[in-house]
Amino acid sequence: REFATQVAEILRSRPELASFAEVPTAVSEAFYDTRYAGRPITADDAAELQDRVAQLAAALREERKPT
């Protein structure tokens, strides 16, 4: 969770990535809920998280492209 919080802060500090700041925390919370609280993630929630992670990955790739 601590790492997810740090990554979220970094994303928030970058205007082009700020809209993805919730992604690391959401993934971390879903993991902890499933692993330690015994609350399995729903298929819809898993699909939504996968979509957001894919969007974040695409934004990071776009950011790394030379200008």
PDB file of N, CA, C and O in Angstrom, chain B, residues numbered from 101:
ATOM      1  N   ARG B 101       0.816  -1.197   0.000  1.00  0.00           N
ATOM      2  CA  ARG B 101       0.000   0.000   0.000  1.00  0.00           C
ATOM      3  C   ARG B 101       0.858   1.257   0.000  1.00  0.00           C
ATOM      4  O   ARG B 101       0.518   2.254  -0.637  1.00  0.00           O
ATOM      5  N   GLU B 102       1.965   1.200   0.717  1.00  0.00           N
ATOM      6  CA  GLU B 102       2.827   2.374   0.800  1.00  0.00           C
ATOM      7  C   GLU B 102       3.404   2.720  -0.571  1.00  0.00           C
ATOM      8  O   GLU B 102       3.472   3.889  -0.949  1.00  0.00           O
ATOM      9  N   PHE B 103       3.816   1.692  -1.308  1.00  0.00           N
ATOM     10  CA  PHE B 103       4.364   1.926  -2.641  1.00  0.00           C
ATOM     11  C   PHE B 103       3.285   2.501  -3.555  1.00  0.00           C
ATOM     12  O   PHE B 103       3.555   3.426  -4.321  1.00  0.00           O
ATOM     13  N   ALA B 104       2.080   1.970  -3.484  1.00  0.00           N
ATOM     14  CA  ALA B 104       0.974   2.478  -4.301  1.00  0.00           C
ATOM     15  C   ALA B 104       0.710   3.951  -3.990  1.00  0.00           C
ATOM     16  O   ALA B 104       0.439   4.744  -4.891  1.00  0.00           O
ATOM     17  N   THR B 105       0.789   4.302  -2.728  1.00  0.00           N
ATOM     18  CA  THR B 105       0.583   5.697  -2.330  1.00  0.00           C
ATOM     19  C   THR B 105       1.674   6.595  -2.912  1.00  0.00           C
ATOM     20  O   THR B 105       1.390   7.698  -3.378  1.00  0.00           O
ATOM     21  N   GLN B 106       2.914   6.124  -2.886  1.00  0.00           N
ATOM     22  CA  GLN B 106       4.019   6.905  -3.446  1.00  0.00           C
ATOM     23  C   GLN B 106       3.863   7.084  -4.951  1.00  0.00           C
ATOM     24  O   GLN B 106       4.091   8.172  -5.480  1.00  0.00           O
ATOM     25  N   VAL B 107       3.476   6.022  -5.634  1.00  0.00           N
ATOM     26  CA  VAL B 107       3.280   6.111  -7.084  1.00  0.00           C
ATOM     27  C   VAL B 107       2.130   7.066  -7.394  1.00  0.00           C
ATOM     28  O   VAL B 107       2.218   7.857  -8.333  1.00  0.00           O
ATOM     29  N   ALA B 108       1.072   6.999  -6.624  1.00  0.00           N
ATOM     30  CA  ALA B 108      -0.068   7.897  -6.830  1.00  0.00           C
ATOM     31  C   ALA B 108       0.365   9.361  -6.687  1.00  0.00           C
ATOM     32  O   ALA B 108      -0.077  10.219  -7.451  1.00  0.00           O
ATOM     33  N   GLU B 109       1.220   9.640  -5.715  1.00  0.00           N
ATOM     34  CA  GLU B 109       1.711  11.007  -5.521  1.00  0.00           C
ATOM     35  C   GLU B 109       2.524  11.470  -6.731  1.00  0.00           C
ATOM     36  O   GLU B 109       2.401  12.615  -7.166  1.00  0.00           O
ATOM     37  N   ILE B 110       3.340  10.592  -7.262  1.00  0.00           N
ATOM     38  CA  ILE B 110       4.133  10.935  -8.449  1.00  0.00           C
ATOM     39  C   ILE B 110       3.213  11.206  -9.633  1.00  0.00           C
ATOM     40  O   ILE B 110       3.404  12.179 -10.364  1.00  0.00           O
ATOM     41  N   LEU B 111       2.222  10.353  -9.820  1.00  0.00           N
ATOM     42  CA  LEU B 111       1.290  10.557 -10.929  1.00  0.00           C
ATOM     43  C   LEU B 111       0.533  11.872 -10.768  1.00  0.00           C
ATOM     44  O   LEU B 111       0.336  12.598 -11.742  1.00  0.00           O
ATOM     45  N   ARG B 112       0.112  12.178  -9.549  1.00  0.00           N
ATOM     46  CA  ARG B 112      -0.607  13.433  -9.291  1.00  0.00           C
ATOM     47  C   ARG B 112       0.245  14.660  -9.623  1.00  0.00           C
ATOM     48  O   ARG B 112      -0.280  15.701 -10.019  1.00  0.00           O
ATOM     49  N   SER B 113       1.543  14.530  -9.460  1.00  0.00           N
ATOM     50  CA  SER B 113       2.434  15.671  -9.682  1.00  0.00           C
ATOM     51  C   SER B 113       2.707  15.932 -11.159  1.00  0.00           C
ATOM     52  O   SER B 113       3.322  16.939 -11.509  1.00  0.00           O
ATOM     53  N   ARG B 114       2.255  15.035 -12.021  1.00  0.00           N
ATOM     54  CA  ARG B 114       2.488  15.178 -13.462  1.00  0.00           C
ATOM     55  C   ARG B 114       1.151  15.386 -14.151  1.00  0.00           C
ATOM     56  O   ARG B 114       0.349  14.457 -14.241  1.00  0.00           O
ATOM     57  N   PRO B 115       0.905  16.592 -14.637  1.00  0.00           N
ATOM     58  CA  PRO B 115      -0.414  16.924 -15.190  1.00  0.00           C
ATOM     59  C   PRO B 115      -0.934  15.931 -16.226  1.00  0.00           C
ATOM     60  O   PRO B 115      -2.127  15.630 -16.253  1.00  0.00           O
ATOM     61  N   GLU B 116      -0.049  15.423 -17.073  1.00  0.00           N
ATOM     62  CA  GLU B 116      -0.488  14.513 -18.126  1.00  0.00           C
ATOM     63  C   GLU B 116      -0.844  13.116 -17.599  1.00  0.00           C
ATOM     64  O   GLU B 116      -1.432  12.311 -18.321  1.00  0.00           O
ATOM     65  N   LEU B 117      -0.493  12.834 -16.352  1.00  0.00           N
ATOM     66  CA  LEU B 117      -0.768  11.522 -15.759  1.00  0.00           C
ATOM     67  C   LEU B 117      -1.660  11.604 -14.525  1.00  0.00           C
ATOM     68  O   LEU B 117      -2.027  10.577 -13.954  1.00  0.00           O
ATOM     69  N   ALA B 118      -2.005  12.806 -14.115  1.00  0.00           N
ATOM     70  CA  ALA B 118      -2.756  12.989 -12.866  1.00  0.00           C
ATOM     71  C   ALA B 118      -4.093  12.257 -12.858  1.00  0.00           C
ATOM     72  O   ALA B 118      -4.562  11.841 -11.799  1.00  0.00           O
ATOM     73  N   SER B 119      -4.703  12.098 -14.012  1.00  0.00           N
ATOM     74  CA  SER B 119      -6.007  11.420 -14.054  1.00  0.00           C
ATOM     75  C   SER B 119      -5.899   9.933 -13.743  1.00  0.00           C
ATOM     76  O   SER B 119      -6.913   9.261 -13.557  1.00  0.00           O
ATOM     77  N   PHE B 120      -4.680   9.420 -13.686  1.00  0.00           N
ATOM     78  CA  PHE B 120      -4.461   8.005 -13.373  1.00  0.00           C
ATOM     79  C   PHE B 120      -3.980   7.785 -11.938  1.00  0.00           C
ATOM     80  O   PHE B 120      -3.622   6.665 -11.573  1.00  0.00           O
ATOM     81  N   ALA B 121      -3.969   8.820 -11.138  1.00  0.00           N
ATOM     82  CA  ALA B 121      -3.401   8.737  -9.791  1.00  0.00           C
ATOM     83  C   ALA B 121      -4.099   7.709  -8.908  1.00  0.00           C
ATOM     84  O   ALA B 121      -3.483   7.168  -7.989  1.00  0.00           O
ATOM     85  N   GLU B 122      -5.368   7.433  -9.172  1.00  0.00           N
ATOM     86  CA  GLU B 122      -6.094   6.480  -8.326  1.00  0.00           C
ATOM     87  C   GLU B 122      -5.778   5.030  -8.675  1.00  0.00           C
ATOM     88  O   GLU B 122      -6.086   4.131  -7.892  1.00  0.00           O
ATOM     89  N   VAL B 123      -5.172   4.786  -9.827  1.00  0.00           N
ATOM     90  CA  VAL B 123      -4.979   3.410 -10.303  1.00  0.00           C
ATOM     91  C   VAL B 123      -4.116   2.574  -9.351  1.00  0.00           C
ATOM     92  O   VAL B 123      -4.549   1.487  -8.969  1.00  0.00           O
ATOM     93  N   PRO B 124      -2.934   3.016  -8.952  1.00  0.00           N
ATOM     94  CA  PRO B 124      -2.117   2.162  -8.070  1.00  0.00           C
ATOM     95  C   PRO B 124      -2.823   1.816  -6.753  1.00  0.00           C
ATOM     96  O   PRO B 124      -2.748   0.681  -6.283  1.00  0.00           O
ATOM     97  N   THR B 125      -3.499   2.790  -6.173  1.00  0.00           N
ATOM     98  CA  THR B 125      -4.197   2.547  -4.911  1.00  0.00           C
ATOM     99  C   THR B 125      -5.364   1.593  -5.114  1.00  0.00           C
ATOM    100  O   THR B 125      -5.601   0.717  -4.282  1.00  0.00           O
ATOM    101  N   ALA B 126      -6.089   1.752  -6.204  1.00  0.00           N
ATOM    102  CA  ALA B 126      -7.228   0.871  -6.482  1.00  0.00           C
ATOM    103  C   ALA B 126      -6.772  -0.576  -6.663  1.00  0.00           C
ATOM    104  O   ALA B 126      -7.417  -1.500  -6.167  1.00  0.00           O
ATOM    105  N   VAL B 127      -5.668  -0.770  -7.367  1.00  0.00           N
ATOM    106  CA  VAL B 127      -5.140  -2.125  -7.560  1.00  0.00           C
ATOM    107  C   VAL B 127      -4.685  -2.705  -6.228  1.00  0.00           C
ATOM    108  O   VAL B 127      -4.965  -3.864  -5.922  1.00  0.00           O
ATOM    109  N   SER B 128      -3.990  -1.908  -5.445  1.00  0.00           N
ATOM    110  CA  SER B 128      -3.517  -2.364  -4.142  1.00  0.00           C
ATOM    111  C   SER B 128      -4.679  -2.734  -3.228  1.00  0.00           C
ATOM    112  O   SER B 128      -4.652  -3.774  -2.571  1.00  0.00           O
ATOM    113  N   GLU B 129      -5.692  -1.887  -3.189  1.00  0.00           N
ATOM    114  CA  GLU B 129      -6.851  -2.160  -2.333  1.00  0.00           C
ATOM    115  C   GLU B 129      -7.578  -3.432  -2.781  1.00  0.00           C
ATOM    116  O   GLU B 129      -8.011  -4.228  -1.947  1.00  0.00           O
ATOM    117  N   ALA B 130      -7.711  -3.618  -4.087  1.00  0.00           N
ATOM    118  CA  ALA B 130      -8.361  -4.830  -4.591  1.00  0.00           C
ATOM    119  C   ALA B 130      -7.569  -6.070  -4.185  1.00  0.00           C
ATOM    120  O   ALA B 130      -8.153  -7.086  -3.808  1.00  0.00           O
ATOM    121  N   PHE B 131      -6.246  -5.989  -4.260  1.00  0.00           N
ATOM    122  CA  PHE B 131      -5.406  -7.113  -3.850  1.00  0.00           C
ATOM    123  C   PHE B 131      -5.589  -7.411  -2.361  1.00  0.00           C
ATOM    124  O   PHE B 131      -5.813  -8.558  -1.977  1.00  0.00           O
ATOM    125  N   TYR B 132      -5.493  -6.387  -1.538  1.00  0.00           N
ATOM    126  CA  TYR B 132      -5.629  -6.599  -0.091  1.00  0.00           C
ATOM    127  C   TYR B 132      -7.014  -7.116   0.273  1.00  0.00           C
ATOM    128  O   TYR B 132      -7.144  -7.995   1.126  1.00  0.00           O
ATOM    129  N   ASP B 133      -8.051  -6.579  -0.367  1.00  0.00           N
ATOM    130  CA  ASP B 133      -9.406  -7.060  -0.090  1.00  0.00           C
ATOM    131  C   ASP B 133      -9.541  -8.542  -0.423  1.00  0.00           C
ATOM    132  O   ASP B 133     -10.147  -9.305   0.330  1.00  0.00           O
ATOM    133  N   THR B 134      -8.977  -8.935  -1.545  1.00  0.00           N
ATOM    134  CA  THR B 134      -9.087 -10.326  -1.977  1.00  0.00           C
ATOM    135  C   THR B 134      -8.187 -11.237  -1.146  1.00  0.00           C
ATOM    136  O   THR B 134      -8.621 -12.291  -0.681  1.00  0.00           O
ATOM    137  N   ARG B 135      -6.965 -10.838  -0.966  1.00  0.00           N
ATOM    138  CA  ARG B 135      -5.974 -11.703  -0.305  1.00  0.00           C
ATOM    139  C   ARG B 135      -6.181 -11.797   1.199  1.00  0.00           C
ATOM    140  O   ARG B 135      -6.129 -12.889   1.765  1.00  0.00           O
ATOM    141  N   TYR B 136      -6.411 -10.686   1.838  1.00  0.00           N
ATOM    142  CA  TYR B 136      -6.416 -10.664   3.298  1.00  0.00           C
ATOM    143  C   TYR B 136      -7.801 -10.523   3.921  1.00  0.00           C
ATOM    144  O   TYR B 136      -8.011 -10.968   5.049  1.00  0.00           O
ATOM    145  N   ALA B 137      -8.738  -9.921   3.219  1.00  0.00           N
ATOM    146  CA  ALA B 137     -10.078  -9.754   3.785  1.00  0.00           C
ATOM    147  C   ALA B 137     -11.052 -10.815   3.276  1.00  0.00           C
ATOM    148  O   ALA B 137     -12.188 -10.899   3.742  1.00  0.00           O
ATOM    149  N   GLY B 138     -10.601 -11.619   2.319  1.00  0.00           N
ATOM    150  CA  GLY B 138     -11.443 -12.680   1.809  1.00  0.00           C
ATOM    151  C   GLY B 138     -12.610 -12.207   0.974  1.00  0.00           C
ATOM    152  O   GLY B 138     -13.603 -12.920   0.827  1.00  0.00           O
ATOM    153  N   ARG B 139     -12.497 -10.987   0.416  1.00  0.00           N
ATOM    154  CA  ARG B 139     -13.559 -10.454  -0.438  1.00  0.00           C
ATOM    155  C   ARG B 139     -13.081 -10.529  -1.884  1.00  0.00           C
ATOM    156  O   ARG B 139     -12.325  -9.667  -2.332  1.00  0.00           O
ATOM    157  N   PRO B 140     -13.511 -11.538  -2.609  1.00  0.00           N
ATOM    158  CA  PRO B 140     -13.039 -11.670  -3.994  1.00  0.00           C
ATOM    159  C   PRO B 140     -13.517 -10.520  -4.862  1.00  0.00           C
ATOM    160  O   PRO B 140     -14.603  -9.976  -4.665  1.00  0.00           O
ATOM    161  N   ILE B 141     -12.695 -10.169  -5.809  1.00  0.00           N
ATOM    162  CA  ILE B 141     -13.031  -9.091  -6.736  1.00  0.00           C
ATOM    163  C   ILE B 141     -14.044  -9.617  -7.755  1.00  0.00           C
ATOM    164  O   ILE B 141     -13.957 -10.762  -8.197  1.00  0.00           O
ATOM    165  N   THR B 142     -14.981  -8.787  -8.110  1.00  0.00           N
ATOM    166  CA  THR B 142     -15.967  -9.189  -9.109  1.00  0.00           C
ATOM    167  C   THR B 142     -15.342  -9.114 -10.501  1.00  0.00           C
ATOM    168  O   THR B 142     -14.340  -8.432 -10.711  1.00  0.00           O
ATOM    169  N   ALA B 143     -15.941  -9.814 -11.426  1.00  0.00           N
ATOM    170  CA  ALA B 143     -15.445  -9.796 -12.805  1.00  0.00           C
ATOM    171  C   ALA B 143     -15.508  -8.374 -13.375  1.00  0.00           C
ATOM    172  O   ALA B 143     -14.606  -7.949 -14.096  1.00  0.00           O
ATOM    173  N   ASP B 144     -16.567  -7.654 -13.051  1.00  0.00           N
ATOM    174  CA  ASP B 144     -16.693  -6.277 -13.545  1.00  0.00           C
ATOM    175  C   ASP B 144     -15.613  -5.373 -12.972  1.00  0.00           C
ATOM    176  O   ASP B 144     -15.023  -4.568 -13.694  1.00  0.00           O
ATOM    177  N   ASP B 145     -15.353  -5.505 -11.673  1.00  0.00           N
ATOM    178  CA  ASP B 145     -14.308  -4.692 -11.042  1.00  0.00           C
ATOM    179  C   ASP B 145     -12.931  -5.047 -11.595  1.00  0.00           C
ATOM    180  O   ASP B 145     -12.102  -4.165 -11.821  1.00  0.00           O
ATOM    181  N   ALA B 146     -12.692  -6.326 -11.810  1.00  0.00           N
ATOM    182  CA  ALA B 146     -11.404  -6.756 -12.365  1.00  0.00           C
ATOM    183  C   ALA B 146     -11.225  -6.199 -13.772  1.00  0.00           C
ATOM    184  O   ALA B 146     -10.143  -5.729 -14.125  1.00  0.00           O
ATOM    185  N   ALA B 147     -12.271  -6.250 -14.565  1.00  0.00           N
ATOM    186  CA  ALA B 147     -12.189  -5.720 -15.927  1.00  0.00           C
ATOM    187  C   ALA B 147     -11.938  -4.213 -15.911  1.00  0.00           C
ATOM    188  O   ALA B 147     -11.153  -3.701 -16.709  1.00  0.00           O
ATOM    189  N   GLU B 148     -12.603  -3.512 -15.008  1.00  0.00           N
ATOM    190  CA  GLU B 148     -12.399  -2.064 -14.905  1.00  0.00           C
ATOM    191  C   GLU B 148     -10.959  -1.743 -14.494  1.00  0.00           C
ATOM    192  O   GLU B 148     -10.339  -0.841 -15.056  1.00  0.00           O
ATOM    193  N   LEU B 149     -10.434  -2.475 -13.523  1.00  0.00           N
ATOM    194  CA  LEU B 149      -9.045  -2.256 -13.110  1.00  0.00           C
ATOM    195  C   LEU B 149      -8.082  -2.556 -14.257  1.00  0.00           C
ATOM    196  O   LEU B 149      -7.134  -1.806 -14.489  1.00  0.00           O
ATOM    197  N   GLN B 150      -8.325  -3.644 -14.964  1.00  0.00           N
ATOM    198  CA  GLN B 150      -7.459  -3.984 -16.099  1.00  0.00           C
ATOM    199  C   GLN B 150      -7.486  -2.889 -17.154  1.00  0.00           C
ATOM    200  O   GLN B 150      -6.449  -2.541 -17.720  1.00  0.00           O
ATOM    201  N   ASP B 151      -8.663  -2.348 -17.418  1.00  0.00           N
ATOM    202  CA  ASP B 151      -8.771  -1.255 -18.386  1.00  0.00           C
ATOM    203  C   ASP B 151      -7.992  -0.028 -17.935  1.00  0.00           C
ATOM    204  O   ASP B 151      -7.277   0.582 -18.730  1.00  0.00           O
ATOM    205  N   ARG B 152      -8.125   0.335 -16.669  1.00  0.00           N
ATOM    206  CA  ARG B 152      -7.421   1.520 -16.149  1.00  0.00           C
ATOM    207  C   ARG B 152      -5.909   1.313 -16.168  1.00  0.00           C
ATOM    208  O   ARG B 152      -5.159   2.236 -16.489  1.00  0.00           O
ATOM    209  N   VAL B 153      -5.459   0.104 -15.826  1.00  0.00           N
ATOM    210  CA  VAL B 153      -4.021  -0.187 -15.866  1.00  0.00           C
ATOM    211  C   VAL B 153      -3.520  -0.098 -17.307  1.00  0.00           C
ATOM    212  O   VAL B 153      -2.450   0.458 -17.556  1.00  0.00           O
ATOM    213  N   ALA B 154      -4.276  -0.634 -18.247  1.00  0.00           N
ATOM    214  CA  ALA B 154      -3.888  -0.563 -19.659  1.00  0.00           C
ATOM    215  C   ALA B 154      -3.838   0.887 -20.132  1.00  0.00           C
ATOM    216  O   ALA B 154      -2.934   1.262 -20.879  1.00  0.00           O
ATOM    217  N   GLN B 155      -4.796   1.703 -19.708  1.00  0.00           N
ATOM    218  CA  GLN B 155      -4.796   3.120 -20.068  1.00  0.00           C
ATOM    219  C   GLN B 155      -3.585   3.836 -19.486  1.00  0.00           C
ATOM    220  O   GLN B 155      -2.958   4.654 -20.158  1.00  0.00           O
ATOM    221  N   LEU B 156      -3.262   3.530 -18.247  1.00  0.00           N
ATOM    222  CA  LEU B 156      -2.081   4.126 -17.618  1.00  0.00           C
ATOM    223  C   LEU B 156      -0.820   3.706 -18.363  1.00  0.00           C
ATOM    224  O   LEU B 156       0.047   4.537 -18.635  1.00  0.00           O
ATOM    225  N   ALA B 157      -0.713   2.434 -18.690  1.00  0.00           N
ATOM    226  CA  ALA B 157       0.458   1.944 -19.423  1.00  0.00           C
ATOM    227  C   ALA B 157       0.591   2.657 -20.764  1.00  0.00           C
ATOM    228  O   ALA B 157       1.696   3.033 -21.157  1.00  0.00           O
ATOM    229  N   ALA B 158      -0.511   2.843 -21.463  1.00  0.00           N
ATOM    230  CA  ALA B 158      -0.479   3.545 -22.751  1.00  0.00           C
ATOM    231  C   ALA B 158      -0.040   4.999 -22.562  1.00  0.00           C
ATOM    232  O   ALA B 158       0.745   5.518 -23.356  1.00  0.00           O
ATOM    233  N   ALA B 159      -0.539   5.650 -21.522  1.00  0.00           N
ATOM    234  CA  ALA B 159      -0.143   7.037 -21.261  1.00  0.00           C
ATOM    235  C   ALA B 159       1.338   7.136 -20.933  1.00  0.00           C
ATOM    236  O   ALA B 159       2.007   8.085 -21.342  1.00  0.00           O
ATOM    237  N   LEU B 160       1.845   6.168 -20.202  1.00  0.00           N
ATOM    238  CA  LEU B 160       3.282   6.174 -19.881  1.00  0.00           C
ATOM    239  C   LEU B 160       4.119   5.938 -21.136  1.00  0.00           C
ATOM    240  O   LEU B 160       5.160   6.570 -21.315  1.00  0.00           O
ATOM    241  N   ARG B 161       3.672   5.038 -21.999  1.00  0.00           N
ATOM    242  CA  ARG B 161       4.408   4.822 -23.253  1.00  0.00           C
ATOM    243  C   ARG B 161       4.388   6.088 -24.091  1.00  0.00           C
ATOM    244  O   ARG B 161       5.407   6.470 -24.667  1.00  0.00           O
ATOM    245  N   GLU B 162       3.249   6.732 -24.162  1.00  0.00           N
ATOM    246  CA  GLU B 162       3.121   7.965 -24.953  1.00  0.00           C
ATOM    247  C   GLU B 162       4.041   9.048 -24.410  1.00  0.00           C
ATOM    248  O   GLU B 162       4.660   9.793 -25.170  1.00  0.00           O
ATOM    249  N   GLU B 163       4.122   9.123 -23.111  1.00  0.00           N
ATOM    250  CA  GLU B 163       4.964  10.142 -22.481  1.00  0.00           C
ATOM    251  C   GLU B 163       6.444   9.924 -22.789  1.00  0.00           C
ATOM    252  O   GLU B 163       7.214  10.880 -22.881  1.00  0.00           O
ATOM    253  N   ARG B 164       6.831   8.670 -22.946  1.00  0.00           N
ATOM    254  CA  ARG B 164       8.242   8.352 -23.182  1.00  0.00           C
ATOM    255  C   ARG B 164       8.680   8.552 -24.622  1.00  0.00           C
ATOM    256  O   ARG B 164       9.876   8.527 -24.915  1.00  0.00           O
ATOM    257  N   LYS B 165       7.727   8.751 -25.522  1.00  0.00           N
ATOM    258  CA  LYS B 165       8.078   8.952 -26.920  1.00  0.00           C
ATOM    259  C   LYS B 165       8.867  10.245 -27.069  1.00  0.00           C
ATOM    260  O   LYS B 165       8.540  11.257 -26.447  1.00  0.00           O
ATOM    261  N   PRO B 166       9.902  10.206 -27.893  1.00  0.00           N
ATOM    262  CA  PRO B 166      10.671  11.442 -28.117  1.00  0.00           C
ATOM    263  C   PRO B 166       9.816  12.463 -28.873  1.00  0.00           C
ATOM    264  O   PRO B 166       8.972  12.114 -29.698  1.00  0.00           O
ATOM    265  N   THR B 167      10.061  13.711 -28.563  1.00  0.00           N
ATOM    266  CA  THR B 167       9.290  14.776 -29.224  1.00  0.00           C
ATOM    267  C   THR B 167      10.036  15.374 -30.389  1.00  0.00           C
ATOM    268  O   THR B 167       9.527  16.279 -31.050  1.00  0.00           O
TER     269      THR B 167
END
